[in-house]
Amino acid sequence: MGEKRASLLAQELGIESYEDMLYHIPHKYVDRTRLYTIGEISPQLPYIQIKAKITTPTVTGVGKQARATAIAHDGTGELELVWFKGYKYLTSQISPDKEYIIFGKPTVFNQKMNIVHPEIDPYDANARDRLIGFQAIYPTTEKMKKAYLTSRLISKIEANIFNSLHGRIQETLPAWFIKRYNLIYLHDALYNIHFPQSPDLLRQAQYRLKFEELFYIQLNILKLKFNRKAAFQGHVFSTVGNYFNDFYYHHLPFPLTDAQKRVIREIRSDCGSGKQMNRLLQGDVGSGKTLVALMCMLLALDNGYQACIMAPTEILATQHFQTISDLLKNTPVSVGLLTGSTRKKEREILHEALTDGRLQILVGTHALLEDVVHFRNIGLVIIDEQHRFGVAQRAKLWQKNTIPPHVLVMTATPIPRTLAMTLYGDLDISVIDQLPPGRKPITTHHVYESRRLQVYKFIRQEIEKGRQAYIVYPLISESEKMDYRNLEEGYENVSAYFAPLGYSVSIVHGKLKPAEKEEQMRRFAAGETQILVATTVIEVGVNVPNASIMVIESAERFGLSQLHQLRGRVGRGAEQSYCILMTSYKLSNESRKRVETMTSTNDGFEIAEVDLKLRGPGDIEGTQQSGLTCNLRVANLGKDGLILNEAIQAATAILEADPLLEKEENRTFASQVKRLFKTRINWRYIS
Ligand code: ADP
Ligand code: MG
């Protein structure tokens, strides 16, 4: 390959070796076993091929308007073929008497059916060969297309690689394993991925590559889990004592839900096992994770340890501190708050109380990770909304003690099971799958922007009943100026409608000074204003139970998890709550699907599943920051859940018999894991 194309491949797709190239997997296949007649085809069809004669192309227009057109005809009809570039050579090649195989996607332009930039091959013995089987279509980028680095050229490059390798592709799984799981060999799998010899072989090739990919990820992550459990002792929380019991029997503001009880039991038995706990607690917005966190911290206290809880933002940390102090106000437990804005003097007092053990529970932000913070005896660390904490930060926390504390990571963004098993496979997982009783499910409606006045009327009715409303605008850095203008305009419209009725409106966005922001929030929370117009700054953590309406403007521009988080701001009180998704008439298929999902379910896990299917794991909130890469080349976590299960079982079976992968028969596994996961981070120290 020429240097220019090679560097384009590296730039655009990160391809630098034969291996990279072989793992550049087609994103779809077209059936080239079938020939259509022109009379049969319609613009609804995907890529198709026809056998036809072609008239001599004529070139019209100049400069950017220039194009070549020709007519294909096969006796059943006529079809226009169009080229906008690269046609000089082609036009000299076409002879009107010969038959050709024409391949492409039929479209309609100016009421005529045509194919733009069709692939054309003379219909001869060679072409008949190509009719057999499926043709791979590869993802390409704009830049690649400009350099004629097309899907078809990639296919040729793949073929060249196979020719020059003469079958020497090193197998990456041991023979006994291939046999046991009925897999095909790597060489055959890769060959059939690029050049499917039959639908069945294509299926087997896909299965082998997906299974292997998921298997090695699981083998790596479960190996860490197996070994950590073997290597590290944990503090033993053997007793349930006064702190826990006193709170449970005398200060609990409401009965725990069954799910809360179950999760506390799981955590208790884990912390009592003598092994260090590493647990992920998943629970939808409002499922009551804070209370679970508190009770686990009391358990630590009962066994003579300190505990801390960290939140991603200062607002959230402060809110946790208030909630927890409030719940513990009639108990002897000491609670402190440490954030970036804690004053020096106060900070020193906190540090001292932490070091000598007088302070039992510390609530805070990243400031907790500063090196000067020393605990006397930290037994449990709880991390709320963990994905905002980087891996390195968690590792730092670990080093705060010689014996590692138990770690509980809480997340409010439900993660689909397949993703959780892949990203957090080394953590145990607990799920709160139940909301506290008495909550009325939020009703969600989709309303077009042209009906905004009706929405205002509705808000007015609810405000008259004493409720409050949020109106949220999108704010995206690429279109920030426009977005701020929309927000300002929105604020003016809302004020113009509601002020004459005697209601007042708060506004909160990122450009306000912190003090101003806080004041606006305070007024809304205190009920002094009835409406809060805001950007997504309110997404995390804000708790105003009296607010029962969430209006989301330009809802089509939000992602599913964001919509779900925003909706979670209402439905916190006893009243019926509403979420109104405002959109324009023009909706892409994907936005329509998002809106439909929101109006049809309140279940965060179900929404996360749809999100995963729509966007793929790379884009799901939290996966990039989670520190674990989830760059799957072949498998798709949205679709391959069953294969993932099989991979987990296979990996577990191997590790149970040979946790360090030292046996002769497992040598290939050991070297592959080493080769595939060369990360510099010491995973043993990661919670
Ligand atoms: P999240 O899981 O989103 O962090 P929170 O811990 O903030 O949820 O709890 C949401 C609300 O539910 C809080 O107002 C909390 O007091 C309340 N809550 C928690 N557990 C229960 C329960 N068992 N019964 C009733 N209300 C509860
Ligand atoms: Mg919470």
PDB file of C-alpha atoms in Angstrom, residues 38-252:
ATOM      1  CA  ILE A  38     -34.488  -3.418 -13.144  1.00  0.00           C
ATOM      2  CA  GLY A  39     -38.259  -3.884 -13.157  1.00  0.00           C
ATOM      3  CA  GLU A  40     -38.099  -5.336  -9.654  1.00  0.00           C
ATOM      4  CA  ILE A  41     -36.073  -2.750  -7.838  1.00  0.00           C
ATOM      5  CA  SER A  42     -37.358   0.067  -5.678  1.00  0.00           C
ATOM      6  CA  PRO A  43     -35.630   2.689  -3.535  1.00  0.00           C
ATOM      7  CA  GLN A  44     -36.638   0.749  -0.402  1.00  0.00           C
ATOM      8  CA  LEU A  45     -34.149  -1.988  -1.238  1.00  0.00           C
ATOM      9  CA  PRO A  46     -30.670  -2.027   0.314  1.00  0.00           C
ATOM     10  CA  TYR A  47     -27.634  -2.665  -1.882  1.00  0.00           C
ATOM     11  CA  ILE A  48     -28.603  -4.748  -4.881  1.00  0.00           C
ATOM     12  CA  GLN A  49     -27.066  -5.970  -8.086  1.00  0.00           C
ATOM     13  CA  ILE A  50     -28.457  -6.208 -11.581  1.00  0.00           C
ATOM     14  CA  LYS A  51     -27.198  -7.590 -14.867  1.00  0.00           C
ATOM     15  CA  ALA A  52     -27.688  -5.058 -17.675  1.00  0.00           C
ATOM     16  CA  LYS A  53     -26.256  -3.275 -20.682  1.00  0.00           C
ATOM     17  CA  ILE A  54     -25.069   0.299 -20.249  1.00  0.00           C
ATOM     18  CA  THR A  55     -25.270   3.178 -22.738  1.00  0.00           C
ATOM     19  CA  THR A  56     -22.135   5.241 -23.321  1.00  0.00           C
ATOM     20  CA  PRO A  57     -21.893   7.741 -20.456  1.00  0.00           C
ATOM     21  CA  THR A  58     -22.345  11.432 -21.233  1.00  0.00           C
ATOM     22  CA  VAL A  59     -20.666  14.156 -19.240  1.00  0.00           C
ATOM     23  CA  THR A  60     -22.637  17.305 -18.410  1.00  0.00           C
ATOM     24  CA  GLY A  61     -21.904  20.449 -16.395  1.00  0.00           C
ATOM     25  CA  VAL A  62     -18.590  21.941 -15.352  1.00  0.00           C
ATOM     26  CA  GLY A  63     -16.693  22.277 -12.091  1.00  0.00           C
ATOM     27  CA  LYS A  64     -18.724  21.158  -9.126  1.00  0.00           C
ATOM     28  CA  GLN A  65     -21.739  20.546 -11.339  1.00  0.00           C
ATOM     29  CA  ALA A  66     -19.889  18.093 -13.552  1.00  0.00           C
ATOM     30  CA  ARG A  67     -21.170  14.561 -13.673  1.00  0.00           C
ATOM     31  CA  ALA A  68     -21.402  11.567 -15.954  1.00  0.00           C
ATOM     32  CA  THR A  69     -24.651   9.741 -16.515  1.00  0.00           C
ATOM     33  CA  ALA A  70     -25.517   6.545 -18.356  1.00  0.00           C
ATOM     34  CA  ILE A  71     -28.600   4.399 -18.673  1.00  0.00           C
ATOM     35  CA  ALA A  72     -28.661   0.762 -17.659  1.00  0.00           C
ATOM     36  CA  HIS A  73     -31.291  -1.379 -19.415  1.00  0.00           C
ATOM     37  CA  ASP A  74     -32.128  -5.063 -19.214  1.00  0.00           C
ATOM     38  CA  GLY A  75     -35.426  -5.349 -21.066  1.00  0.00           C
ATOM     39  CA  THR A  76     -37.510  -4.939 -17.881  1.00  0.00           C
ATOM     40  CA  GLY A  77     -36.824  -1.231 -17.402  1.00  0.00           C
ATOM     41  CA  GLU A  78     -34.269   1.553 -17.274  1.00  0.00           C
ATOM     42  CA  LEU A  79     -32.106   2.845 -14.496  1.00  0.00           C
ATOM     43  CA  GLU A  80     -29.901   5.907 -14.416  1.00  0.00           C
ATOM     44  CA  LEU A  81     -26.292   5.571 -13.293  1.00  0.00           C
ATOM     45  CA  VAL A  82     -24.554   8.701 -12.002  1.00  0.00           C
ATOM     46  CA  TRP A  83     -20.937   9.542 -11.230  1.00  0.00           C
ATOM     47  CA  PHE A  84     -19.776  12.816  -9.762  1.00  0.00           C
ATOM     48  CA  LYS A  85     -16.084  12.057  -9.953  1.00  0.00           C
ATOM     49  CA  GLY A  86     -13.558   9.509 -11.057  1.00  0.00           C
ATOM     50  CA  TYR A  87     -15.472   8.785 -14.267  1.00  0.00           C
ATOM     51  CA  LYS A  88     -12.891   9.692 -16.922  1.00  0.00           C
ATOM     52  CA  TYR A  89     -11.347   6.253 -16.994  1.00  0.00           C
ATOM     53  CA  LEU A  90     -14.640   4.517 -16.539  1.00  0.00           C
ATOM     54  CA  THR A  91     -16.402   6.183 -19.470  1.00  0.00           C
ATOM     55  CA  SER A  92     -13.742   4.949 -21.844  1.00  0.00           C
ATOM     56  CA  GLN A  93     -14.175   1.388 -20.546  1.00  0.00           C
ATOM     57  CA  ILE A  94     -17.890   0.903 -21.029  1.00  0.00           C
ATOM     58  CA  SER A  95     -18.972  -0.615 -24.271  1.00  0.00           C
ATOM     59  CA  PRO A  96     -22.686  -0.500 -25.100  1.00  0.00           C
ATOM     60  CA  ASP A  97     -22.814  -4.069 -26.441  1.00  0.00           C
ATOM     61  CA  LYS A  98     -21.547  -5.860 -23.368  1.00  0.00           C
ATOM     62  CA  GLU A  99     -23.383  -6.962 -20.270  1.00  0.00           C
ATOM     63  CA  TYR A 100     -22.326  -5.755 -16.823  1.00  0.00           C
ATOM     64  CA  ILE A 101     -22.971  -6.537 -13.203  1.00  0.00           C
ATOM     65  CA  ILE A 102     -24.040  -3.259 -11.593  1.00  0.00           C
ATOM     66  CA  PHE A 103     -23.970  -3.012  -7.842  1.00  0.00           C
ATOM     67  CA  GLY A 104     -25.182  -0.217  -5.578  1.00  0.00           C
ATOM     68  CA  LYS A 105     -27.958   1.338  -3.553  1.00  0.00           C
ATOM     69  CA  PRO A 106     -31.022   2.408  -5.575  1.00  0.00           C
ATOM     70  CA  THR A 107     -32.328   5.900  -4.783  1.00  0.00           C
ATOM     71  CA  VAL A 108     -34.784   8.308  -6.344  1.00  0.00           C
ATOM     72  CA  PHE A 109     -33.648  11.659  -7.672  1.00  0.00           C
ATOM     73  CA  ASN A 110     -35.796  14.033  -9.740  1.00  0.00           C
ATOM     74  CA  GLN A 111     -38.461  11.334  -9.818  1.00  0.00           C
ATOM     75  CA  LYS A 112     -36.048   8.990 -11.569  1.00  0.00           C
ATOM     76  CA  MET A 113     -34.620   5.860 -10.059  1.00  0.00           C
ATOM     77  CA  ASN A 114     -30.837   5.866 -10.060  1.00  0.00           C
ATOM     78  CA  ILE A 115     -27.701   4.479  -8.510  1.00  0.00           C
ATOM     79  CA  VAL A 116     -24.936   6.901  -7.595  1.00  0.00           C
ATOM     80  CA  HIS A 117     -21.356   5.632  -7.989  1.00  0.00           C
ATOM     81  CA  PRO A 118     -22.305   2.045  -8.783  1.00  0.00           C
ATOM     82  CA  GLU A 119     -19.683  -0.676  -8.845  1.00  0.00           C
ATOM     83  CA  ILE A 120     -19.435  -2.091 -12.328  1.00  0.00           C
ATOM     84  CA  ASP A 121     -17.901  -5.339 -13.518  1.00  0.00           C
ATOM     85  CA  PRO A 122     -18.066  -6.924 -16.924  1.00  0.00           C
ATOM     86  CA  TYR A 123     -20.306  -9.962 -16.782  1.00  0.00           C
ATOM     87  CA  ASP A 124     -17.810 -12.725 -17.499  1.00  0.00           C
ATOM     88  CA  ALA A 125     -16.564 -15.852 -15.802  1.00  0.00           C
ATOM     89  CA  ASN A 126     -14.880 -13.759 -13.098  1.00  0.00           C
ATOM     90  CA  ALA A 127     -18.025 -11.859 -12.327  1.00  0.00           C
ATOM     91  CA  ARG A 128     -19.959 -15.071 -11.986  1.00  0.00           C
ATOM     92  CA  ASP A 129     -17.473 -16.057  -9.305  1.00  0.00           C
ATOM     93  CA  ARG A 130     -18.216 -12.926  -7.407  1.00  0.00           C
ATOM     94  CA  LEU A 131     -21.900 -13.741  -7.443  1.00  0.00           C
ATOM     95  CA  ILE A 132     -21.257 -16.481  -4.984  1.00  0.00           C
ATOM     96  CA  GLY A 133     -21.498 -15.539  -1.334  1.00  0.00           C
ATOM     97  CA  PHE A 134     -21.748 -12.345   0.598  1.00  0.00           C
ATOM     98  CA  GLN A 135     -19.772  -9.199   0.178  1.00  0.00           C
ATOM     99  CA  ALA A 136     -18.377  -7.461   3.211  1.00  0.00           C
ATOM    100  CA  ILE A 137     -19.055  -3.758   3.604  1.00  0.00           C
ATOM    101  CA  TYR A 138     -16.541  -1.909   5.762  1.00  0.00           C
ATOM    102  CA  PRO A 139     -16.960   1.266   7.738  1.00  0.00           C
ATOM    103  CA  THR A 140     -15.146   4.130   6.012  1.00  0.00           C
ATOM    104  CA  THR A 141     -14.848   7.819   6.814  1.00  0.00           C
ATOM    105  CA  GLU A 142     -15.318  10.927   4.653  1.00  0.00           C
ATOM    106  CA  LYS A 143     -11.567  11.421   4.367  1.00  0.00           C
ATOM    107  CA  MET A 144     -11.124   7.832   3.242  1.00  0.00           C
ATOM    108  CA  LYS A 145     -13.833   8.171   0.624  1.00  0.00           C
ATOM    109  CA  LYS A 146     -12.135  11.281  -0.743  1.00  0.00           C
ATOM    110  CA  ALA A 147      -8.933   9.288  -1.192  1.00  0.00           C
ATOM    111  CA  TYR A 148     -10.895   6.441  -2.862  1.00  0.00           C
ATOM    112  CA  LEU A 149     -10.077   4.220   0.082  1.00  0.00           C
ATOM    113  CA  THR A 150     -13.426   2.517  -0.320  1.00  0.00           C
ATOM    114  CA  SER A 151     -14.977  -0.512   1.244  1.00  0.00           C
ATOM    115  CA  ARG A 152     -14.122  -2.376  -1.909  1.00  0.00           C
ATOM    116  CA  LEU A 153     -10.462  -1.432  -1.739  1.00  0.00           C
ATOM    117  CA  ILE A 154     -10.321  -2.524   1.880  1.00  0.00           C
ATOM    118  CA  SER A 155     -11.718  -5.849   0.805  1.00  0.00           C
ATOM    119  CA  LYS A 156      -8.866  -6.156  -1.698  1.00  0.00           C
ATOM    120  CA  ILE A 157      -6.303  -5.309   0.978  1.00  0.00           C
ATOM    121  CA  GLU A 158      -7.744  -8.008   3.221  1.00  0.00           C
ATOM    122  CA  ALA A 159      -7.484 -10.495   0.377  1.00  0.00           C
ATOM    123  CA  ASN A 160      -3.838  -9.527  -0.184  1.00  0.00           C
ATOM    124  CA  ILE A 161      -3.055 -10.081   3.469  1.00  0.00           C
ATOM    125  CA  PHE A 162      -4.515 -13.576   3.365  1.00  0.00           C
ATOM    126  CA  ASN A 163      -2.536 -14.311   0.215  1.00  0.00           C
ATOM    127  CA  SER A 164       0.737 -13.191   1.679  1.00  0.00           C
ATOM    128  CA  LEU A 165       0.237 -14.927   5.023  1.00  0.00           C
ATOM    129  CA  HIS A 166      -0.288 -18.360   3.456  1.00  0.00           C
ATOM    130  CA  GLY A 167      -2.471 -19.457   6.350  1.00  0.00           C
ATOM    131  CA  ARG A 168       0.070 -18.492   8.988  1.00  0.00           C
ATOM    132  CA  ILE A 169      -2.204 -16.809  11.489  1.00  0.00           C
ATOM    133  CA  GLN A 170      -1.265 -17.801  14.979  1.00  0.00           C
ATOM    134  CA  GLU A 171      -4.048 -19.448  16.903  1.00  0.00           C
ATOM    135  CA  THR A 172      -4.971 -17.594  20.102  1.00  0.00           C
ATOM    136  CA  LEU A 173      -6.904 -20.327  21.903  1.00  0.00           C
ATOM    137  CA  PRO A 174      -5.668 -23.784  22.922  1.00  0.00           C
ATOM    138  CA  ALA A 175      -6.847 -26.699  20.794  1.00  0.00           C
ATOM    139  CA  TRP A 176      -8.639 -28.447  23.683  1.00  0.00           C
ATOM    140  CA  PHE A 177     -10.659 -25.299  24.329  1.00  0.00           C
ATOM    141  CA  ILE A 178     -11.594 -24.855  20.686  1.00  0.00           C
ATOM    142  CA  LYS A 179     -12.839 -28.407  20.667  1.00  0.00           C
ATOM    143  CA  ARG A 180     -14.721 -28.198  23.928  1.00  0.00           C
ATOM    144  CA  TYR A 181     -16.642 -25.098  22.886  1.00  0.00           C
ATOM    145  CA  ASN A 182     -17.143 -26.168  19.290  1.00  0.00           C
ATOM    146  CA  LEU A 183     -15.341 -23.190  17.839  1.00  0.00           C
ATOM    147  CA  ILE A 184     -13.723 -22.777  14.448  1.00  0.00           C
ATOM    148  CA  TYR A 185     -10.034 -21.910  14.148  1.00  0.00           C
ATOM    149  CA  LEU A 186      -8.897 -18.287  14.191  1.00  0.00           C
ATOM    150  CA  HIS A 187      -7.645 -18.385  10.632  1.00  0.00           C
ATOM    151  CA  ASP A 188     -10.960 -19.700   9.351  1.00  0.00           C
ATOM    152  CA  ALA A 189     -12.912 -17.268  11.491  1.00  0.00           C
ATOM    153  CA  LEU A 190     -11.008 -14.254  10.200  1.00  0.00           C
ATOM    154  CA  TYR A 191     -11.201 -15.486   6.633  1.00  0.00           C
ATOM    155  CA  ASN A 192     -14.937 -15.972   6.779  1.00  0.00           C
ATOM    156  CA  ILE A 193     -15.493 -12.653   8.507  1.00  0.00           C
ATOM    157  CA  HIS A 194     -14.016 -10.970   5.454  1.00  0.00           C
ATOM    158  CA  PHE A 195     -15.000 -13.479   2.788  1.00  0.00           C
ATOM    159  CA  PRO A 196     -17.985 -15.479   4.003  1.00  0.00           C
ATOM    160  CA  GLN A 197     -18.091 -18.812   2.241  1.00  0.00           C
ATOM    161  CA  SER A 198     -21.618 -19.505   3.431  1.00  0.00           C
ATOM    162  CA  PRO A 199     -24.128 -17.953   5.838  1.00  0.00           C
ATOM    163  CA  ASP A 200     -23.371 -20.718   8.301  1.00  0.00           C
ATOM    164  CA  LEU A 201     -19.615 -20.156   8.208  1.00  0.00           C
ATOM    165  CA  LEU A 202     -20.174 -16.445   8.628  1.00  0.00           C
ATOM    166  CA  ARG A 203     -22.249 -17.130  11.716  1.00  0.00           C
ATOM    167  CA  GLN A 204     -19.596 -19.447  13.123  1.00  0.00           C
ATOM    168  CA  ALA A 205     -16.871 -16.927  12.386  1.00  0.00           C
ATOM    169  CA  GLN A 206     -18.763 -14.198  14.200  1.00  0.00           C
ATOM    170  CA  TYR A 207     -19.430 -16.464  17.130  1.00  0.00           C
ATOM    171  CA  ARG A 208     -15.812 -17.532  17.487  1.00  0.00           C
ATOM    172  CA  LEU A 209     -14.482 -13.957  17.408  1.00  0.00           C
ATOM    173  CA  LYS A 210     -17.114 -12.545  19.756  1.00  0.00           C
ATOM    174  CA  PHE A 211     -16.811 -15.413  22.187  1.00  0.00           C
ATOM    175  CA  GLU A 212     -13.036 -15.125  22.271  1.00  0.00           C
ATOM    176  CA  GLU A 213     -13.102 -11.374  22.756  1.00  0.00           C
ATOM    177  CA  LEU A 214     -15.555 -11.519  25.650  1.00  0.00           C
ATOM    178  CA  PHE A 215     -13.833 -14.566  27.091  1.00  0.00           C
ATOM    179  CA  TYR A 216     -10.462 -12.840  27.381  1.00  0.00           C
ATOM    180  CA  ILE A 217     -11.969  -9.718  28.937  1.00  0.00           C
ATOM    181  CA  GLN A 218     -13.676 -11.911  31.517  1.00  0.00           C
ATOM    182  CA  LEU A 219     -10.631 -14.064  32.092  1.00  0.00           C
ATOM    183  CA  ASN A 220      -8.595 -10.945  32.801  1.00  0.00           C
ATOM    184  CA  ILE A 221     -11.075  -9.243  35.075  1.00  0.00           C
ATOM    185  CA  LEU A 222     -12.174 -12.367  36.936  1.00  0.00           C
ATOM    186  CA  LYS A 223      -8.554 -13.356  37.448  1.00  0.00           C
ATOM    187  CA  LEU A 224      -8.056 -10.088  39.320  1.00  0.00           C
ATOM    188  CA  LYS A 225     -11.095 -10.806  41.410  1.00  0.00           C
ATOM    189  CA  PHE A 226     -10.042 -14.387  42.202  1.00  0.00           C
ATOM    190  CA  ASN A 227      -6.549 -13.315  43.114  1.00  0.00           C
ATOM    191  CA  ARG A 228      -7.541 -10.299  45.147  1.00  0.00           C
ATOM    192  CA  LYS A 229      -9.889 -12.421  47.184  1.00  0.00           C
ATOM    193  CA  ALA A 230      -7.068 -14.850  47.788  1.00  0.00           C
ATOM    194  CA  ALA A 231      -4.425 -12.230  48.529  1.00  0.00           C
ATOM    195  CA  PHE A 232      -6.115  -9.618  50.686  1.00  0.00           C
ATOM    196  CA  GLN A 233      -7.532  -9.911  54.106  1.00  0.00           C
ATOM    197  CA  GLY A 234     -10.279  -7.472  54.924  1.00  0.00           C
ATOM    198  CA  HIS A 235     -11.378  -5.918  58.168  1.00  0.00           C
ATOM    199  CA  VAL A 236     -13.906  -8.215  59.746  1.00  0.00           C
ATOM    200  CA  PHE A 237     -17.140  -6.515  60.696  1.00  0.00           C
ATOM    201  CA  SER A 238     -18.253  -9.324  62.943  1.00  0.00           C
ATOM    202  CA  THR A 239     -20.794  -7.628  65.162  1.00  0.00           C
ATOM    203  CA  VAL A 240     -23.922  -5.645  64.721  1.00  0.00           C
ATOM    204  CA  GLY A 241     -23.772  -3.318  67.683  1.00  0.00           C
ATOM    205  CA  ASN A 242     -25.307  -0.308  69.350  1.00  0.00           C
ATOM    206  CA  TYR A 243     -24.818   2.256  66.637  1.00  0.00           C
ATOM    207  CA  PHE A 244     -26.612   0.148  64.074  1.00  0.00           C
ATOM    208  CA  ASN A 245     -29.317  -1.189  66.351  1.00  0.00           C
ATOM    209  CA  ASP A 246     -30.049   2.106  68.083  1.00  0.00           C
ATOM    210  CA  PHE A 247     -30.514   3.764  64.713  1.00  0.00           C
ATOM    211  CA  TYR A 248     -32.499   0.898  63.285  1.00  0.00           C
ATOM    212  CA  TYR A 249     -34.938   0.669  66.194  1.00  0.00           C
ATOM    213  CA  HIS A 250     -35.210   4.295  67.278  1.00  0.00           C
ATOM    214  CA  HIS A 251     -34.232   6.707  64.534  1.00  0.00           C
ATOM    215  CA  LEU A 252     -35.192   5.175  61.223  1.00  0.00           C
TER     216      LEU A 252
END
